[in-house]
Tab-separated table of C-alpha atoms and ligand atoms in Angstrom:
chain	number	residue	atom	x	y	z
A	1046	UNK	CA	0.080	8.774	29.869
A	1047	UNK	CA	-0.520	7.650	26.277
A	1048	UNK	CA	-0.933	10.364	23.647
A	1049	UNK	CA	-4.282	11.094	22.054
A	1050	UNK	CA	-3.569	11.141	18.297
A	1051	UNK	CA	-6.030	11.490	15.445
A	1052	UNK	CA	-7.863	13.635	12.920
A	1053	UNK	CA	-8.181	17.281	13.863
A	1054	UNK	CA	-9.801	18.555	10.656
A	1055	UNK	CA	-11.096	17.175	7.387
A	1056	UNK	CA	-11.877	18.893	4.052
A	1057	UNK	CA	-12.961	17.832	0.571
A	1058	UNK	CA	-11.888	18.743	-2.948
A	1059	UNK	CA	-14.446	17.681	-5.549
A	1060	UNK	CA	-14.888	18.002	-9.314
A	1061	UNK	CA	-17.366	20.585	-10.602
A	1062	UNK	CA	-19.408	18.067	-12.603
A	1063	UNK	CA	-21.338	14.905	-11.799
A	1064	UNK	CA	-23.583	12.424	-13.596
A	1065	UNK	CA	-26.893	11.290	-12.164
A	1066	UNK	CA	-26.675	7.518	-12.527
A	1067	UNK	CA	-30.308	7.147	-13.600
A	1068	UNK	CA	-29.236	9.160	-16.692
A	1069	UNK	CA	-26.346	6.756	-17.291
A	1070	UNK	CA	-28.622	3.731	-16.817
A	1071	UNK	CA	-31.015	5.116	-19.451
A	1072	UNK	CA	-28.173	5.820	-21.884
A	1073	UNK	CA	-26.748	2.314	-21.403
A	1074	UNK	CA	-30.133	0.571	-21.595
A	1075	UNK	CA	-29.828	-0.792	-18.045
A	1076	UNK	CA	-32.824	-0.849	-15.637
A	1077	UNK	CA	-32.234	2.076	-13.204
A	1078	UNK	CA	-32.985	-0.312	-10.288
A	1079	UNK	CA	-29.815	-2.207	-11.079
A	1080	UNK	CA	-27.700	0.862	-10.341
A	1081	UNK	CA	-29.901	2.180	-7.495
A	1082	UNK	CA	-30.637	-1.074	-5.623
A	1083	UNK	CA	-28.250	-3.595	-7.188
A	1084	UNK	CA	-25.134	-1.438	-6.843
A	1085	UNK	CA	-26.462	1.181	-4.418
A	1086	UNK	CA	-25.122	4.141	-6.410
A	1087	UNK	CA	-26.715	7.548	-7.086
A	1088	UNK	CA	-24.247	10.035	-8.568
A	1089	UNK	CA	-20.657	9.933	-9.773
A	1090	UNK	CA	-18.324	12.926	-9.843
A	1091	UNK	CA	-16.607	13.499	-13.192
A	1092	UNK	CA	-13.188	15.161	-13.211
A	1093	UNK	CA	-12.640	17.566	-16.099
A	1094	UNK	CA	-9.280	17.830	-17.853
A	1095	UNK	CA	-8.248	20.727	-15.577
A	1096	UNK	CA	-9.164	18.739	-12.445
A	1097	UNK	CA	-6.319	16.260	-12.165
A	1098	UNK	CA	-5.267	14.485	-8.954
A	1099	UNK	CA	-2.964	17.421	-8.059
A	1100	UNK	CA	-5.687	20.060	-8.475
A	1101	UNK	CA	-8.237	18.048	-6.447
A	1102	UNK	CA	-5.663	17.409	-3.710
A	1103	UNK	CA	-4.531	21.033	-3.625
A	1104	UNK	CA	-8.105	22.296	-3.292
A	1105	UNK	CA	-8.768	19.895	-0.395
A	1106	UNK	CA	-5.456	20.737	1.320
A	1107	UNK	CA	-5.862	24.504	1.025
A	1108	UNK	CA	-9.389	24.239	2.354
A	1109	UNK	CA	-8.308	22.010	5.297
A	1110	UNK	CA	-5.713	24.595	6.327
A	1111	UNK	CA	-8.073	27.559	5.998
A	1112	UNK	CA	-11.229	26.122	7.656
A	1113	UNK	CA	-9.242	24.759	10.586
A	1114	UNK	CA	-7.098	27.943	10.784
A	1115	UNK	CA	-3.952	25.782	10.706
A	1116	UNK	CA	-0.815	27.669	9.722
A	1117	UNK	CA	1.095	25.923	6.912
A	1118	UNK	CA	4.253	26.499	9.008
A	1119	UNK	CA	2.841	24.092	11.640
A	1120	UNK	CA	2.812	21.157	9.169
A	1121	UNK	CA	5.929	18.976	9.520
A	1122	UNK	CA	4.810	16.039	7.336
A	1123	UNK	CA	2.655	15.966	4.200
A	1124	UNK	CA	1.778	12.610	2.637
A	1125	UNK	CA	-0.406	12.167	-0.433
A	1126	UNK	CA	-2.030	8.772	-0.982
A	1127	UNK	CA	-3.048	8.243	-4.617
A	1128	UNK	CA	-3.261	5.718	-7.441
A	1129	UNK	CA	-3.736	8.507	-10.021
A	1130	UNK	CA	-0.300	10.059	-9.662
A	1131	UNK	CA	0.779	12.432	-12.430
A	1132	UNK	CA	4.432	11.326	-12.583
A	1133	UNK	CA	6.391	8.140	-11.897
A	1134	UNK	CA	9.008	10.041	-9.916
A	1135	UNK	CA	7.838	13.474	-8.709
A	1136	UNK	CA	5.163	12.956	-6.048
A	1137	UNK	CA	1.858	14.814	-5.922
A	1138	UNK	CA	3.005	15.897	-2.441
A	1139	UNK	CA	5.820	17.949	-3.983
A	1140	UNK	CA	3.308	19.968	-6.028
A	1141	UNK	CA	1.269	20.440	-2.855
A	1142	UNK	CA	4.297	21.703	-1.002
A	1143	UNK	CA	4.227	24.720	-3.284
A	1144	UNK	CA	0.466	25.049	-3.723
A	1145	UNK	CA	-0.283	24.863	0.014
A	1146	UNK	CA	2.677	26.999	1.078
A	1147	UNK	CA	4.250	24.344	3.310
A	1148	UNK	CA	7.567	25.128	5.034
A	1149	UNK	CA	10.979	23.833	3.785
A	1150	UNK	CA	11.375	21.807	6.983
A	1151	UNK	CA	8.309	19.694	6.030
A	1152	UNK	CA	8.822	16.048	4.871
A	1153	UNK	CA	6.699	15.382	1.752
A	1154	UNK	CA	6.096	12.133	-0.138
A	1155	UNK	CA	3.507	9.978	-1.869
A	1156	UNK	CA	2.171	6.558	-0.879
A	1157	UNK	CA	0.722	3.950	-3.233
A	1158	UNK	CA	-1.148	0.746	-2.705
A	1159	UNK	CA	-4.361	1.024	-4.729
A	1160	UNK	CA	-7.151	2.425	-2.515
A	1161	UNK	CA	-5.046	1.828	0.613
A	1162	UNK	CA	-2.481	4.560	-0.182
A	1163	UNK	CA	-4.237	7.181	1.953
A	1164	UNK	CA	-4.488	4.836	4.909
A	1165	UNK	CA	-0.784	4.010	4.532
A	1166	UNK	CA	-0.158	7.767	4.774
A	1167	UNK	CA	-2.438	8.181	7.780
A	1168	UNK	CA	-0.833	5.279	9.675
A	1169	UNK	CA	2.601	6.712	8.928
A	1170	UNK	CA	1.487	10.126	10.235
A	1171	UNK	CA	0.136	8.560	13.436
A	1172	UNK	CA	3.423	6.698	14.027
A	1173	UNK	CA	5.413	9.910	13.273
A	1174	UNK	CA	3.515	11.678	16.035
A	1175	UNK	CA	3.623	8.714	18.484
A	1176	UNK	CA	7.395	8.360	17.987
A	1177	UNK	CA	8.076	11.968	18.996
A	1178	UNK	CA	9.411	12.928	15.532
A	1179	UNK	CA	6.593	15.478	15.132
A	1180	UNK	CA	7.922	17.656	17.999
A	1181	UNK	CA	4.467	19.208	18.425
A	1182	UNK	CA	3.877	19.766	14.703
A	1183	UNK	CA	0.886	18.415	12.736
A	1184	UNK	CA	0.777	16.172	9.672
A	1185	UNK	CA	-1.391	16.641	6.618
A	1186	UNK	CA	-2.557	13.509	4.821
A	1187	UNK	CA	-4.338	13.930	1.495
A	1188	UNK	CA	-6.088	11.196	-0.443
A	1189	UNK	CA	-6.785	12.056	-4.085
A	1190	UNK	CA	-8.003	9.941	-6.962
A	1191	UNK	CA	-9.936	9.717	-10.183
A	1192	UNK	CA	-11.624	6.341	-10.701
A	1193	UNK	CA	-11.887	5.623	-14.405
A	1194	UNK	CA	-13.041	2.423	-16.097
A	1195	UNK	CA	-13.853	1.789	-19.729
A	1196	UNK	CA	-17.009	3.445	-21.037
A	1197	UNK	CA	-19.885	0.939	-21.250
A	1198	UNK	CA	-18.152	-1.582	-18.994
A	1199	UNK	CA	-19.868	-3.177	-15.959
A	1200	UNK	CA	-17.624	-1.047	-13.740
A	1201	UNK	CA	-18.599	2.265	-15.408
A	1202	UNK	CA	-21.317	3.207	-12.855
A	1203	UNK	CA	-18.772	2.679	-10.057
A	1204	UNK	CA	-16.480	5.537	-11.154
A	1205	UNK	CA	-16.008	8.823	-9.278
A	1206	UNK	CA	-13.358	11.336	-8.259
A	1207	UNK	CA	-12.368	13.486	-5.320
A	1208	UNK	CA	-9.873	14.320	-2.607
A	1209	UNK	CA	-9.984	14.390	1.177
A	1210	UNK	CA	-7.399	16.261	3.225
A	1211	UNK	CA	-6.921	15.552	6.916
A	1212	UNK	CA	-4.908	17.399	9.543
A	1213	UNK	CA	-3.529	14.772	11.942
A	1214	UNK	CA	-2.176	15.811	15.342
A	1215	UNK	CA	-2.030	15.281	19.073
A	1216	UNK	CA	-5.213	16.126	20.991
A	1217	UNK	CA	-7.365	16.070	17.842
A	1218	UNK	CA	-10.789	17.732	17.751
A	1219	UNK	CA	-12.636	15.117	15.643
A	1220	UNK	CA	-11.424	11.534	16.098
A	1221	UNK	CA	-8.782	9.978	18.398
A	1222	UNK	CA	-7.465	6.594	17.179
A	1223	UNK	CA	-6.943	3.427	19.246
A	1224	UNK	CA	-3.244	3.548	18.383
A	1225	UNK	CA	-1.406	0.224	18.088
A	1226	UNK	CA	-4.533	-1.917	17.994
A	1227	UNK	CA	-5.167	-2.320	14.267
A	1228	UNK	CA	-5.910	-5.528	12.428
A	1229	UNK	CA	-3.968	-5.955	9.131
A	1230	UNK	CA	-4.295	-8.367	6.226
A	1231	UNK	CA	-2.350	-8.805	2.973
A	1232	UNK	CA	-2.358	-11.276	0.100
A	1233	UNK	CA	-0.945	-11.238	-3.459
A	1234	UNK	CA	-3.999	-11.182	-5.743
A	1235	UNK	CA	-4.779	-9.783	-9.188
A	1236	UNK	CA	-8.242	-8.298	-8.598
A	1237	UNK	CA	-7.701	-4.730	-9.838
A	1238	UNK	CA	-4.723	-3.058	-11.505
A	1239	UNK	CA	-3.776	-0.263	-13.876
A	1240	UNK	CA	-0.884	-0.896	-16.273
A	1241	UNK	CA	1.681	1.891	-16.557
A	1242	UNK	CA	0.381	3.111	-19.938
A	1243	UNK	CA	-3.327	3.080	-19.011
A	1244	UNK	CA	-5.608	5.765	-17.624
A	1245	UNK	CA	-8.401	3.280	-16.910
A	1246	UNK	CA	-8.318	0.579	-14.267
A	1247	UNK	CA	-8.692	-3.082	-15.186
A	1248	UNK	CA	-10.771	-5.091	-12.775
A	1249	UNK	CA	-11.854	-8.676	-12.265
A	1250	UNK	CA	-15.069	-7.310	-10.738
A	1251	UNK	CA	-16.681	-10.250	-8.957
A	1252	UNK	CA	-13.306	-11.615	-7.825
A	1253	UNK	CA	-12.481	-8.161	-6.422
A	1254	UNK	CA	-15.595	-8.328	-4.255
A	1255	UNK	CA	-14.481	-11.719	-2.892
A	1256	UNK	CA	-10.979	-10.356	-2.217
A	1257	UNK	CA	-12.448	-7.343	-0.387
A	1258	UNK	CA	-14.555	-9.608	1.850
A	1259	UNK	CA	-11.674	-12.041	2.561
A	1260	UNK	CA	-9.463	-9.095	3.496
A	1261	UNK	CA	-12.170	-7.640	5.716
A	1262	UNK	CA	-12.491	-10.963	7.510
A	1263	UNK	CA	-8.725	-11.306	8.041
A	1264	UNK	CA	-8.238	-7.752	9.310
A	1265	UNK	CA	-11.384	-7.783	11.426
A	1266	UNK	CA	-10.463	-11.038	13.159
A	1267	UNK	CA	-7.070	-9.621	14.113
A	1268	UNK	CA	-8.658	-6.382	15.365
A	1269	UNK	CA	-11.149	-8.472	17.411
A	1270	UNK	CA	-8.287	-10.428	19.001
A	1271	UNK	CA	-6.860	-7.126	20.297
A	1272	UNK	CA	-10.065	-6.072	22.070
A	1273	UNK	CA	-10.405	-6.430	25.826
A	1274	UNK	CA	-13.449	-6.860	28.081
A	1275	UNK	CA	-13.118	-3.185	29.058
A	1276	UNK	CA	-13.512	-1.912	25.477
A	1277	UNK	CA	-16.882	-0.370	24.644
A	1278	UNK	CA	-18.620	-1.747	21.590
A	1279	UNK	CA	-18.303	0.556	18.556
A	1280	UNK	CA	-21.549	2.269	17.497
A	1281	UNK	CA	-20.791	3.153	13.865
A	1282	UNK	CA	-18.777	1.644	11.024
A	1283	UNK	CA	-17.117	3.297	8.001
A	1284	UNK	CA	-16.043	1.061	5.120
A	1285	UNK	CA	-14.135	1.610	1.905
A	1286	UNK	CA	-16.998	2.353	-0.517
A	1287	UNK	CA	-16.301	1.400	-4.165
A	1288	UNK	CA	-20.113	1.480	-4.495
A	1289	UNK	CA	-22.784	1.615	-1.806
A	1290	UNK	CA	-23.797	-2.027	-1.994
A	1291	UNK	CA	-20.233	-3.111	-1.204
A	1292	UNK	CA	-20.527	-1.521	2.257
A	1293	UNK	CA	-23.750	-3.430	2.791
A	1294	UNK	CA	-22.013	-6.685	1.848
A	1295	UNK	CA	-19.064	-5.790	4.108
A	1296	UNK	CA	-21.270	-4.962	7.080
A	1297	UNK	CA	-23.247	-8.170	6.688
A	1298	UNK	CA	-20.082	-10.258	6.436
A	1299	UNK	CA	-18.590	-8.658	9.524
A	1300	UNK	CA	-21.746	-9.055	11.595
A	1301	UNK	CA	-22.011	-12.686	10.560
A	1302	UNK	CA	-18.502	-13.202	11.940
A	1303	UNK	CA	-19.949	-11.782	15.209
A	1304	UNK	CA	-22.627	-14.521	15.090
A	1305	UNK	CA	-25.555	-12.461	13.764
A	1306	UNK	CA	-27.894	-13.835	11.121
A	1307	UNK	CA	-28.063	-12.168	7.699
A	1308	UNK	CA	-31.372	-10.519	8.675
A	1309	UNK	CA	-29.983	-9.192	11.987
A	1310	UNK	CA	-26.892	-7.917	10.213
A	1311	UNK	CA	-28.944	-6.092	7.560
A	1312	UNK	CA	-31.233	-4.639	10.257
A	1313	UNK	CA	-28.288	-2.839	11.826
A	1314	UNK	CA	-27.033	-1.426	8.521
A	1315	UNK	CA	-29.045	1.794	8.332
A	1316	UNK	CA	-28.308	2.934	11.887
A	1317	UNK	CA	-24.639	1.882	11.943
A	1318	UNK	CA	-23.535	2.692	8.388
A	1319	UNK	CA	-26.283	4.787	6.680
A	1320	UNK	CA	-25.029	8.307	7.400
A	1321	UNK	CA	-21.486	7.436	6.282
A	1322	UNK	CA	-22.802	6.782	2.747
A	1323	UNK	CA	-24.497	10.135	2.116
A	1324	UNK	CA	-21.396	11.893	0.725
A	1325	UNK	CA	-19.932	8.815	-1.060
A	1326	UNK	CA	-23.285	8.448	-2.853
A	1327	UNK	CA	-22.790	11.931	-4.357
A	1328	UNK	CA	-19.174	11.370	-5.403
A	1329	UNK	CA	-18.871	7.660	-6.305
A	1330	UNK	CA	-15.622	5.774	-5.846
A	1331	UNK	CA	-12.693	8.067	-5.057
A	1332	UNK	CA	-10.313	5.136	-4.376
A	1333	UNK	CA	-7.901	6.334	-1.619
A	1334	UNK	CA	-10.347	9.037	-0.549
A	1335	UNK	CA	-13.364	6.737	-0.365
A	1336	UNK	CA	-13.049	5.597	3.255
A	1337	UNK	CA	-12.307	9.142	4.440
A	1338	UNK	CA	-15.230	10.516	2.469
A	1339	UNK	CA	-17.304	7.990	4.379
A	1340	UNK	CA	-15.810	9.210	7.676
A	1341	UNK	CA	-16.407	12.853	6.649
A	1342	UNK	CA	-20.004	11.958	5.892
A	1343	UNK	CA	-20.505	10.322	9.281
A	1344	UNK	CA	-18.957	13.252	11.161
A	1345	UNK	CA	-20.867	15.804	9.116
A	1346	UNK	CA	-24.268	14.163	9.601
A	1347	UNK	CA	-24.082	12.505	12.976
A	1348	UNK	CA	-21.258	13.740	15.179
A	1349	UNK	CA	-23.676	14.997	17.863
A	1350	UNK	CA	-25.028	11.494	18.508
A	1351	UNK	CA	-21.654	9.800	18.623
A	1352	UNK	CA	-19.409	12.122	20.640
A	1353	UNK	CA	-17.276	10.091	23.099
A	1354	UNK	CA	-18.334	6.867	21.312
A	1355	UNK	CA	-16.159	4.412	19.422
A	1356	UNK	CA	-16.353	3.884	15.660
A	1357	UNK	CA	-14.556	1.489	13.316
A	1358	UNK	CA	-12.902	2.024	9.947
A	1359	UNK	CA	-12.082	-0.503	7.248
A	1360	UNK	CA	-9.610	0.285	4.459
A	1361	UNK	CA	-9.114	-2.002	1.443
A	1362	UNK	CA	-6.505	-1.695	-1.306
A	1363	UNK	CA	-6.659	-4.119	-4.211
A	1364	UNK	CA	-3.678	-6.288	-4.801
A	1365	UNK	CA	-4.262	-6.572	-1.762
A	1366	UNK	CA	-3.884	-5.049	1.701
A	1367	UNK	CA	-6.443	-4.106	4.342
A	1368	UNK	CA	-6.638	-2.549	7.772
A	1369	UNK	CA	-9.442	-2.660	10.340
A	1370	UNK	CA	-9.024	0.050	12.983
A	1371	UNK	CA	-10.993	2.123	15.432
A	1372	UNK	CA	-11.150	5.351	17.368
A	1373	UNK	CA	-13.271	7.558	19.585
A	1374	UNK	CA	-15.206	10.617	18.369
A	1375	UNK	CA	-13.956	13.487	20.502
A	1376	UNK	CA	-16.209	15.507	22.837
A	1377	UNK	CA	-17.037	18.768	21.022
A	1378	UNK	CA	-16.555	17.185	17.569
A	1379	UNK	CA	-20.067	18.088	16.438
A	1380	UNK	CA	-19.638	21.837	16.948
A	1381	UNK	CA	-16.178	21.698	15.357
A	1382	UNK	CA	-17.459	19.701	12.379
A	1383	UNK	CA	-20.100	22.400	11.807
A	1384	UNK	CA	-17.353	25.022	11.710
A	1385	UNK	CA	-15.479	22.942	9.139
A	1386	UNK	CA	-18.516	23.077	6.757
A	1387	UNK	CA	-17.488	19.671	5.389
A	1388	UNK	CA	-20.071	19.396	2.587
A	1389	UNK	CA	-19.673	22.974	1.288
A	1390	UNK	CA	-17.566	22.043	-1.818
A	1391	UNK	CA	-20.489	19.950	-3.029
A	1392	UNK	CA	-22.850	22.914	-3.170
A	1393	UNK	CA	-21.384	24.302	-6.372
A	1394	UNK	CA	-21.682	21.418	-8.833
A	1395	UNK	CA	-23.246	20.972	-12.272
A	1396	UNK	CA	-25.213	17.954	-13.429
A	1397	UNK	CA	-23.711	16.741	-16.704
A	1398	UNK	CA	-25.583	14.955	-19.440
A	1399	UNK	CA	-24.176	11.589	-20.494
A	1400	UNK	CA	-23.010	13.244	-23.749
A	1401	UNK	CA	-21.111	15.914	-21.786
A	1402	UNK	CA	-19.574	13.241	-19.544
A	1403	UNK	CA	-18.402	11.252	-22.605
A	1404	UNK	CA	-16.926	14.446	-24.112
A	1405	UNK	CA	-15.061	15.176	-20.846
A	1406	UNK	CA	-13.687	11.624	-20.864
A	1407	UNK	CA	-12.503	12.039	-24.450
A	1408	UNK	CA	-10.650	15.282	-23.630
A	1409	UNK	CA	-9.324	13.754	-20.457
A	1410	UNK	CA	-7.804	10.813	-22.296
A	1411	UNK	CA	-6.202	13.155	-24.848
A	1412	UNK	CA	-4.830	15.351	-22.026
A	1413	UNK	CA	-1.855	13.023	-21.679
A	1414	UNK	CA	0.668	15.069	-23.619
A	1415	UNK	CA	2.001	15.967	-20.189
A	1416	UNK	CA	4.379	13.062	-20.787
A	1417	UNK	CA	6.714	14.973	-23.098
A	1418	UNK	CA	9.442	16.722	-21.251
A	1419	UNK	CA	7.580	19.856	-20.143
A	1420	UNK	CA	6.515	20.837	-16.634
A	1421	UNK	CA	2.910	20.262	-15.473
A	1422	UNK	CA	1.346	23.618	-14.613
A	1423	UNK	CA	-1.159	23.568	-11.757
A	1424	UNK	CA	-2.261	27.161	-11.227
A	1425	UNK	CA	-4.491	29.016	-8.806
A	1426	UNK	CA	-7.362	30.343	-10.883
A	1427	UNK	CA	-10.445	32.052	-9.391
A	1428	UNK	CA	-9.840	30.554	-5.920
A	1429	UNK	CA	-9.454	26.979	-7.256
A	1430	UNK	CA	-6.331	25.138	-8.310
A	1431	UNK	CA	-6.581	23.922	-11.927
A	1432	UNK	CA	-4.305	21.901	-14.177
A	1433	UNK	CA	-3.731	23.995	-17.284
A	1434	UNK	CA	-1.464	21.692	-19.281
A	1435	UNK	CA	2.226	21.257	-19.791
A	1436	UNK	CA	4.718	24.072	-20.167
A	1437	UNK	CA	7.192	22.713	-22.737
A	1438	UNK	CA	9.353	25.776	-22.297
A	1439	UNK	CA	8.957	26.826	-25.962
B	870	LIG	N1	-32.645	-4.577	-10.062
B	870	LIG	C1	-32.034	-4.676	-8.858
B	870	LIG	N2	-30.842	-5.301	-8.671
B	870	LIG	C2	-30.217	-5.787	-9.781
B	870	LIG	C3	-30.799	-5.734	-11.062
B	870	LIG	C4	-32.075	-5.077	-11.176
B	870	LIG	N3	-32.690	-4.945	-12.368
B	870	LIG	N4	-29.967	-6.342	-11.930
B	870	LIG	C5	-28.883	-6.790	-11.216
B	870	LIG	N5	-29.057	-6.469	-9.924
B	870	LIG	C6	-28.118	-6.721	-8.815
B	870	LIG	C7	-27.486	-8.100	-8.890
B	870	LIG	O1	-28.347	-9.088	-8.354
B	870	LIG	C8	-26.234	-7.871	-8.056
B	870	LIG	O2	-26.581	-7.909	-6.685
B	870	LIG	P1	-25.601	-8.644	-5.620
B	870	LIG	O3	-24.265	-7.968	-5.696
B	870	LIG	O4	-26.265	-8.451	-4.324
B	870	LIG	O5	-25.492	-10.066	-6.060
B	870	LIG	C9	-25.842	-6.419	-8.402
B	870	LIG	O6	-27.019	-5.813	-8.957
B	870	LIG	C10	-24.676	-6.299	-9.390
B	870	LIG	O7	-25.017	-6.946	-10.558
B	870	LIG	P2	-24.040	-8.033	-11.257
B	870	LIG	O8	-23.705	-9.103	-10.309
B	870	LIG	O9	-24.660	-8.391	-12.558
B	870	LIG	O10	-22.675	-7.295	-11.439
B	870	LIG	P3	-22.079	-6.468	-12.649
B	870	LIG	O11	-21.631	-7.410	-13.688
B	870	LIG	O12	-22.979	-5.362	-13.049
B	870	LIG	O13	-20.787	-5.828	-11.953
B	870	LIG	C11	-19.377	-5.004	-10.277
B	870	LIG	C12	-20.817	-5.295	-10.644
B	870	LIG	C13	-18.578	-6.287	-10.295
B	870	LIG	C14	-19.335	-4.409	-8.873
B	870	LIG	C15	-18.795	-3.991	-11.314
B	870	LIG	O14	-19.537	-2.770	-11.232
B	870	LIG	C16	-17.338	-3.698	-11.093
B	870	LIG	O15	-16.488	-4.398	-11.602
B	870	LIG	N6	-17.003	-2.578	-10.373
B	870	LIG	C17	-15.611	-2.202	-10.115
B	870	LIG	C18	-14.929	-3.123	-9.120
B	870	LIG	C19	-15.288	-2.865	-7.712
B	870	LIG	O16	-15.776	-1.812	-7.340
B	870	LIG	N7	-14.993	-3.860	-6.836
B	870	LIG	C20	-15.268	-3.720	-5.412
B	870	LIG	C21	-14.273	-4.479	-4.552
B	870	LIG	S1	-12.575	-4.030	-4.982
B	870	LIG	C22	-12.368	-2.514	-4.223
B	870	LIG	O17	-13.097	-2.132	-3.333
B	870	LIG	C23	-11.235	-1.653	-4.705
B	870	LIG	C24	-11.789	-0.545	-5.530
B	870	LIG	O18	-12.136	0.521	-4.996
B	870	LIG	C25	-11.936	-0.781	-6.973
C-alpha cells in the first residue's frame, strides 16, 4: 500500500506592521485602481528591523509545533526555504534548531532557489518520508522571506514579508500529496536576482511575468501527461502569488491550455482561486512563503467544501524553476484547520503610514552591521522571537 504523505499542520509568522496600498498609491501619485485592479494588491506586510527572516521563521515554527501539539523531539528533519538568509554559511535552520528546541538527532539545512526554496524543502521532506529515512518522525519545512524592492520603483507595491511553517508527515490531517506525479520545469533566465551585497531584489518585471507563465505551461503540461482517466478533476488551484493579478494571469493561461476561452477561464477564477488569495492580499509577496500562504488561505476559508477533493499547487522560483503538483484535502481537515487558528497572527497588526514605512525601511537598511564578526542575537521577547542586533563580544 502506498503511503499517504503530506501537510499535517500549517502556521504563519507575520510582521506587526502593514501598509494599506491605497495609502502608498496616494503617496506615489498613482491612481489607486492601478494597484487594486491592475495589480490586484491590497496590503503589504512591512518587516521591522527586529523582524528578520530568522525571527519570522521562528515565530511560525514555534506556533506550528504548539497549535498542532507536536513535540519538538518528533521532528527528524527541519528545512528552511528562503532567499533572505542572514548568513552565507550558517543556515536559518540552525538558528531554528535552538529557537524551536529541536533534538540533536534532527537534520537541519537551508534551501535556496528564489521563491522555489520552500518547495524544494517540501519535496525533499516528502522524499525523506517516502524513502523510509523518517522512521516514523515528522519533518518541519519553513518558508521565510522579506520581499524588498527599491522605494518608488514599479515593483514597490508588490513587496511583503512573512513565514509559513508546515509539519509534514505520514497520514497528514490537512493535505495528502499525489507523490511522484509532479510536473517540473527549469530554464536559465535573468528575470529576478539579488546581488550578494544588496538587500533589495532587482527585477526585469514584465519579462519575469513571461518567465512565470512559460514555466507554468512547461510544468503543467508535464503534470497533465501524468494524469490518468481515473483521476478526479481538481476543484481548486493555489498559485505562487507575487501579486494577486499574477494568479489571475496564471489561471487564465492554464485554462487556455485546457482549451477554455479567456472568458471561460476568467469565469472560473473566483470559485477556483478566490479564497486562496485572501491571506496573500493582506501580506503581499512573501517569496518562498507565498504559495503556502495561498494554501493556508484556502484551507482556512474553504476546507469544509473541499474535503476529499483534489487541489493543485504551482510553485515558481525566478532564475528559473517551477513545479506543478497536486494533492487531496483530507477528510476532517476543516475541523483540524479551525483548531490550528491559521489567521490568528494577523489579528494583532498595526497599519503604518507611508512615512512610518519609509522610516522602517531606512532603519532596516542600516541594520546590516550584522556583517562584522559578531553573533546575530535572535531572542525570545514577550512571546515573540525578535532580532536584537549583533553581539560583537565586546
Ligand atoms: N487602473 C487599472 N489598471 C491599471 C491602471 C489603472 N489606472 N494602470 C495600469 N493598470 C494595469 C495595467 O494595464 C497592467 O495590467 P495587465 O498586467 O493586465 O496588463 C497592470 O496594471 C500593471 O501595470 P504595468 O503593466 O504598467 O506594470 P508596472 O510597470 O506597474 O509593473 C510589475 C508591474 C511588472 C508586476 C511590477 O510591479 C514588478 O516588477 N513587480 C515585481 C516582479 C514580479 O512580481 N513579477 C512576477 C513574476 S516573477 C515571480 O513571481 C517571482 C517573484 O515572486 C518576484
